[in-house]
Amino acid sequence: MQKLPREFYNRETVVVARDLLGKYLVHQTHGKQLIGKIVEVEAYLGPHDLAAHSAKGRTKRTEVMFGPPGHVYVYLIYGMYYCMNIVTEQEGHASAVLLRALEPVQNIDARTQGPGLLCKALHVDKRLNGHDLLSDDLYLAEPPESTAITIVKRPRIGVHYAKHWAKRLLRFYIKDNPYISRK
DNA sequence: TGCACGATGAAC
DNA sequence: TTCATCGTGCAC
């Protein structure tokens, strides 16, 4: 499978978010290759985006978001689930794309609809925070055969605190895909 | 040093 | 609508 190059991630965040739909997420762990197809994402545009964690500034937690593109930002939410993000744009831009749902492709034995569940199913946790997606054990790849898709735009989930930013259509998913987290 | 609050998911 | 559960950021 063709691994996505660094340049893929070093583009405008909304463009990367939309392009991520349909791509394969591959995690090589415990001798198994876990693969899921990305079907739902959310874009977080940087420190000016009040819904983004980087709006708090450069802290120990958000350090990875301020780093170079093509790395993963993993954090613990509500004390019990992990969320996985793909860092985009040039170093210092502090933007990322949250993976919200996957369609199982290979070796997936748990539900993948929702950011917390997909991390659990793909065995992604805090240890992978800052991991490079050009590595051999965790990466994104072009699917074997690409199919035409229709993309749906919606407001992001659970960001009511972000004032007017909560209304922006920065959640994208593949229309009619059965693995979307919510309608 | 303490505390309010989540980019969630499941139960009621 | 409520709750589990804990790291983070910021007030004190």
Tab-separated table of C-alpha atoms (C1' of nucleotides) in Angstrom:
chain	number	residue	atom	x	y	z
A	1	MET	CA	0.000	0.000	0.000
A	2	GLN	CA	1.135	3.513	-0.849
A	3	LYS	CA	1.981	5.471	2.313
A	4	LEU	CA	0.862	9.132	2.247
A	5	PRO	CA	3.894	11.512	1.994
A	6	ARG	CA	4.695	14.432	4.311
A	7	GLU	CA	3.429	16.890	1.685
A	8	PHE	CA	-0.076	15.435	1.995
A	9	TYR	CA	-0.324	16.796	5.539
A	10	ASN	CA	1.412	20.102	4.847
A	11	ARG	CA	-1.630	21.704	3.193
A	12	GLU	CA	-4.653	23.734	4.263
A	13	THR	CA	-6.363	21.847	7.113
A	14	VAL	CA	-9.840	21.761	5.553
A	15	VAL	CA	-8.376	20.342	2.337
A	16	VAL	CA	-6.473	17.667	4.266
A	17	ALA	CA	-9.597	16.832	6.310
A	18	ARG	CA	-11.707	16.243	3.195
A	19	ASP	CA	-8.913	14.290	1.493
A	20	LEU	CA	-8.557	12.028	4.533
A	21	LEU	CA	-12.026	10.584	3.898
A	22	GLY	CA	-11.619	7.164	2.276
A	23	LYS	CA	-7.936	6.782	3.255
A	24	TYR	CA	-6.693	3.778	5.216
A	25	LEU	CA	-5.353	4.077	8.780
A	26	VAL	CA	-2.852	1.282	9.445
A	27	HIS	CA	-1.552	0.304	12.889
A	28	GLN	CA	1.006	-2.505	13.135
A	29	THR	CA	0.888	-3.809	16.710
A	30	HIS	CA	1.347	-7.112	18.558
A	31	GLY	CA	2.132	-8.844	15.256
A	32	LYS	CA	-1.119	-7.773	13.663
A	33	GLN	CA	-1.952	-5.166	11.084
A	34	LEU	CA	-5.104	-3.292	12.117
A	35	ILE	CA	-6.700	-1.350	9.267
A	36	GLY	CA	-9.686	0.992	9.159
A	37	LYS	CA	-11.001	3.309	6.448
A	38	ILE	CA	-11.543	6.927	7.545
A	39	VAL	CA	-15.204	7.897	7.060
A	40	GLU	CA	-15.686	10.880	9.413
A	41	VAL	CA	-13.366	13.744	10.511
A	42	GLU	CA	-13.356	17.223	12.046
A	43	ALA	CA	-10.955	20.077	11.227
A	44	TYR	CA	-9.421	22.246	13.985
A	45	LEU	CA	-7.876	25.329	12.401
A	46	GLY	CA	-5.297	26.607	14.896
A	47	PRO	CA	-4.981	28.971	17.910
A	48	HIS	CA	-7.603	31.381	16.510
A	49	ASP	CA	-10.167	28.526	16.343
A	50	LEU	CA	-11.760	28.662	19.813
A	51	ALA	CA	-12.757	24.982	19.579
A	52	ALA	CA	-9.136	23.855	19.070
A	53	HIS	CA	-6.967	22.812	21.994
A	54	SER	CA	-4.203	25.001	20.546
A	55	ALA	CA	-6.400	28.037	21.357
A	56	LYS	CA	-5.008	27.639	24.903
A	57	GLY	CA	-1.560	28.378	23.500
A	58	ARG	CA	1.572	26.256	23.440
A	59	THR	CA	1.442	24.012	26.536
A	60	LYS	CA	2.833	20.592	27.354
A	61	ARG	CA	-0.414	19.054	26.143
A	62	THR	CA	-0.714	20.982	22.863
A	63	GLU	CA	3.004	20.785	22.033
A	64	VAL	CA	2.438	18.222	19.260
A	65	MET	CA	-0.168	20.397	17.535
A	66	PHE	CA	2.471	23.128	17.222
A	67	GLY	CA	4.941	20.688	15.714
A	68	PRO	CA	5.510	19.579	12.094
A	69	PRO	CA	2.696	18.006	9.974
A	70	GLY	CA	2.184	14.267	9.615
A	71	HIS	CA	2.366	13.478	13.332
A	72	VAL	CA	-0.427	12.259	15.633
A	73	TYR	CA	-1.832	14.205	18.587
A	74	VAL	CA	-3.456	11.800	21.068
A	75	TYR	CA	-5.142	13.001	24.253
A	76	LEU	CA	-7.333	11.603	27.025
A	77	ILE	CA	-10.899	12.892	27.128
A	78	TYR	CA	-13.332	12.617	30.053
A	79	GLY	CA	-10.770	10.520	31.894
A	80	MET	CA	-11.617	7.389	29.925
A	81	TYR	CA	-11.287	7.667	26.151
A	82	TYR	CA	-8.493	8.686	23.812
A	83	CYS	CA	-8.953	10.894	20.774
A	84	MET	CA	-6.612	10.797	17.778
A	85	ASN	CA	-5.700	13.756	15.577
A	86	ILE	CA	-3.541	14.268	12.493
A	87	VAL	CA	-1.340	17.395	12.666
A	88	THR	CA	-1.556	19.551	9.526
A	89	GLU	CA	0.108	22.586	7.873
A	90	GLN	CA	3.581	23.939	8.544
A	91	GLU	CA	5.289	23.704	11.926
A	92	GLY	CA	3.921	26.299	14.361
A	93	HIS	CA	0.507	26.524	12.692
A	94	ALA	CA	-1.050	24.323	15.416
A	95	SER	CA	-3.899	22.838	13.394
A	96	ALA	CA	-5.123	19.244	13.231
A	97	VAL	CA	-7.823	16.869	12.030
A	98	LEU	CA	-9.730	14.721	14.547
A	99	LEU	CA	-10.559	11.211	13.333
A	100	ARG	CA	-14.183	10.544	14.357
A	101	ALA	CA	-15.124	7.248	12.699
A	102	LEU	CA	-13.634	4.372	10.713
A	103	GLU	CA	-15.036	1.558	8.610
A	104	PRO	CA	-13.379	-1.752	9.625
A	105	VAL	CA	-11.118	-3.195	6.910
A	106	GLN	CA	-8.822	-5.727	8.593
A	107	ASN	CA	-8.347	-7.249	12.084
A	108	ILE	CA	-10.857	-4.885	13.721
A	109	ASP	CA	-12.929	-6.651	16.402
A	110	ALA	CA	-14.636	-3.688	18.084
A	111	ARG	CA	-16.819	-0.735	17.176
A	112	THR	CA	-15.157	2.198	15.407
A	113	GLN	CA	-17.971	4.781	15.237
A	114	GLY	CA	-16.842	7.662	17.445
A	115	PRO	CA	-13.410	9.160	18.297
A	116	GLY	CA	-13.105	7.293	21.602
A	117	LEU	CA	-14.221	3.949	20.215
A	118	LEU	CA	-11.980	4.074	17.160
A	119	CYS	CA	-8.895	4.620	19.317
A	120	LYS	CA	-9.905	1.679	21.492
A	121	ALA	CA	-10.486	-0.572	18.445
A	122	LEU	CA	-7.199	0.450	16.800
A	123	HIS	CA	-5.251	0.144	20.094
A	124	VAL	CA	-4.263	3.798	19.974
A	125	ASP	CA	-3.400	5.407	23.317
A	126	LYS	CA	-1.272	8.150	24.893
A	127	ARG	CA	1.942	6.273	24.078
A	128	LEU	CA	1.432	7.168	20.422
A	129	ASN	CA	1.179	10.912	21.117
A	130	GLY	CA	3.684	12.673	18.848
A	131	HIS	CA	4.214	9.578	16.686
A	132	ASP	CA	5.338	10.172	13.090
A	133	LEU	CA	2.904	8.953	10.410
A	134	LEU	CA	5.788	8.257	8.061
A	135	SER	CA	6.827	5.427	10.376
A	136	ASP	CA	6.260	1.747	9.581
A	137	ASP	CA	3.953	0.885	12.505
A	138	LEU	CA	1.435	3.721	12.246
A	139	TYR	CA	0.614	5.443	8.983
A	140	LEU	CA	-2.054	6.445	6.489
A	141	ALA	CA	-2.238	4.895	3.049
A	142	GLU	CA	-3.994	5.232	-0.261
A	143	PRO	CA	-6.722	2.546	-0.473
A	144	PRO	CA	-6.194	-0.251	-3.066
A	145	GLU	CA	-9.092	1.038	-5.125
A	146	SER	CA	-10.609	4.505	-4.762
A	147	THR	CA	-14.332	4.997	-5.189
A	148	ALA	CA	-16.238	8.214	-5.804
A	149	ILE	CA	-17.790	9.644	-2.620
A	150	THR	CA	-20.128	12.474	-1.688
A	151	ILE	CA	-18.974	14.547	1.296
A	152	VAL	CA	-21.443	15.878	3.882
A	153	LYS	CA	-20.563	19.047	5.890
A	154	ARG	CA	-21.901	19.609	9.421
A	155	PRO	CA	-21.022	21.642	12.557
A	156	ARG	CA	-18.484	19.945	14.831
A	157	ILE	CA	-19.719	17.840	17.756
A	158	GLY	CA	-19.450	18.878	21.422
A	159	VAL	CA	-17.827	22.309	20.960
A	160	HIS	CA	-20.637	24.535	22.288
A	161	TYR	CA	-18.036	26.496	24.315
A	162	ALA	CA	-16.425	27.801	21.120
A	163	LYS	CA	-18.952	30.607	20.485
A	164	HIS	CA	-19.296	31.382	16.757
A	165	TRP	CA	-16.714	28.735	15.892
A	166	ALA	CA	-19.214	26.090	16.994
A	167	LYS	CA	-21.377	26.935	13.992
A	168	ARG	CA	-18.673	26.478	11.345
A	169	LEU	CA	-19.163	23.470	9.032
A	170	LEU	CA	-15.881	21.731	9.874
A	171	ARG	CA	-17.146	18.184	10.360
A	172	PHE	CA	-16.962	16.068	7.218
A	173	TYR	CA	-18.202	12.557	6.537
A	174	ILE	CA	-18.908	10.184	3.680
A	175	LYS	CA	-22.587	10.395	2.750
A	176	ASP	CA	-24.616	7.256	3.526
A	177	ASN	CA	-21.679	5.414	5.102
A	178	PRO	CA	-23.062	3.099	7.840
A	179	TYR	CA	-20.153	3.756	10.236
A	180	ILE	CA	-20.775	7.476	10.876
A	181	SER	CA	-20.803	8.254	14.642
A	182	ARG	CA	-23.994	10.325	14.541
A	183	LYS	CA	-26.307	11.932	12.005
B	1	DT	C1'	-2.593	23.236	46.025
B	2	DG	C1'	-7.369	22.915	44.623
B	3	DC	C1'	-10.975	22.655	41.367
B	4	DA	C1'	-14.065	23.033	37.311
B	5	DC	C1'	-14.439	21.007	33.023
B	6	DG	C1'	-14.188	18.542	28.902
B	7	DA	C1'	-13.257	17.383	20.602
B	8	DT	C1'	-17.175	10.657	24.822
B	9	DG	C1'	-20.099	6.765	25.285
B	10	DA	C1'	-23.513	4.127	27.656
B	11	DA	C1'	-27.317	3.620	30.606
B	12	DC	C1'	-31.704	5.099	32.227
C	1	DT	C1'	-30.666	13.455	30.976
C	2	DT	C1'	-27.252	11.577	33.964
C	3	DC	C1'	-22.987	9.519	35.085
C	4	DA	C1'	-18.172	7.352	34.990
C	5	DT	C1'	-13.349	9.082	35.585
C	6	DC	C1'	-8.885	11.860	35.464
C	7	DG	C1'	-5.469	15.039	33.110
C	8	DT	C1'	-5.151	19.871	32.123
C	9	DG	C1'	-5.277	24.741	32.736
C	10	DC	C1'	-6.036	28.359	35.593
C	11	DA	C1'	-7.580	30.534	39.740
C	12	DC	C1'	-6.212	31.270	44.447
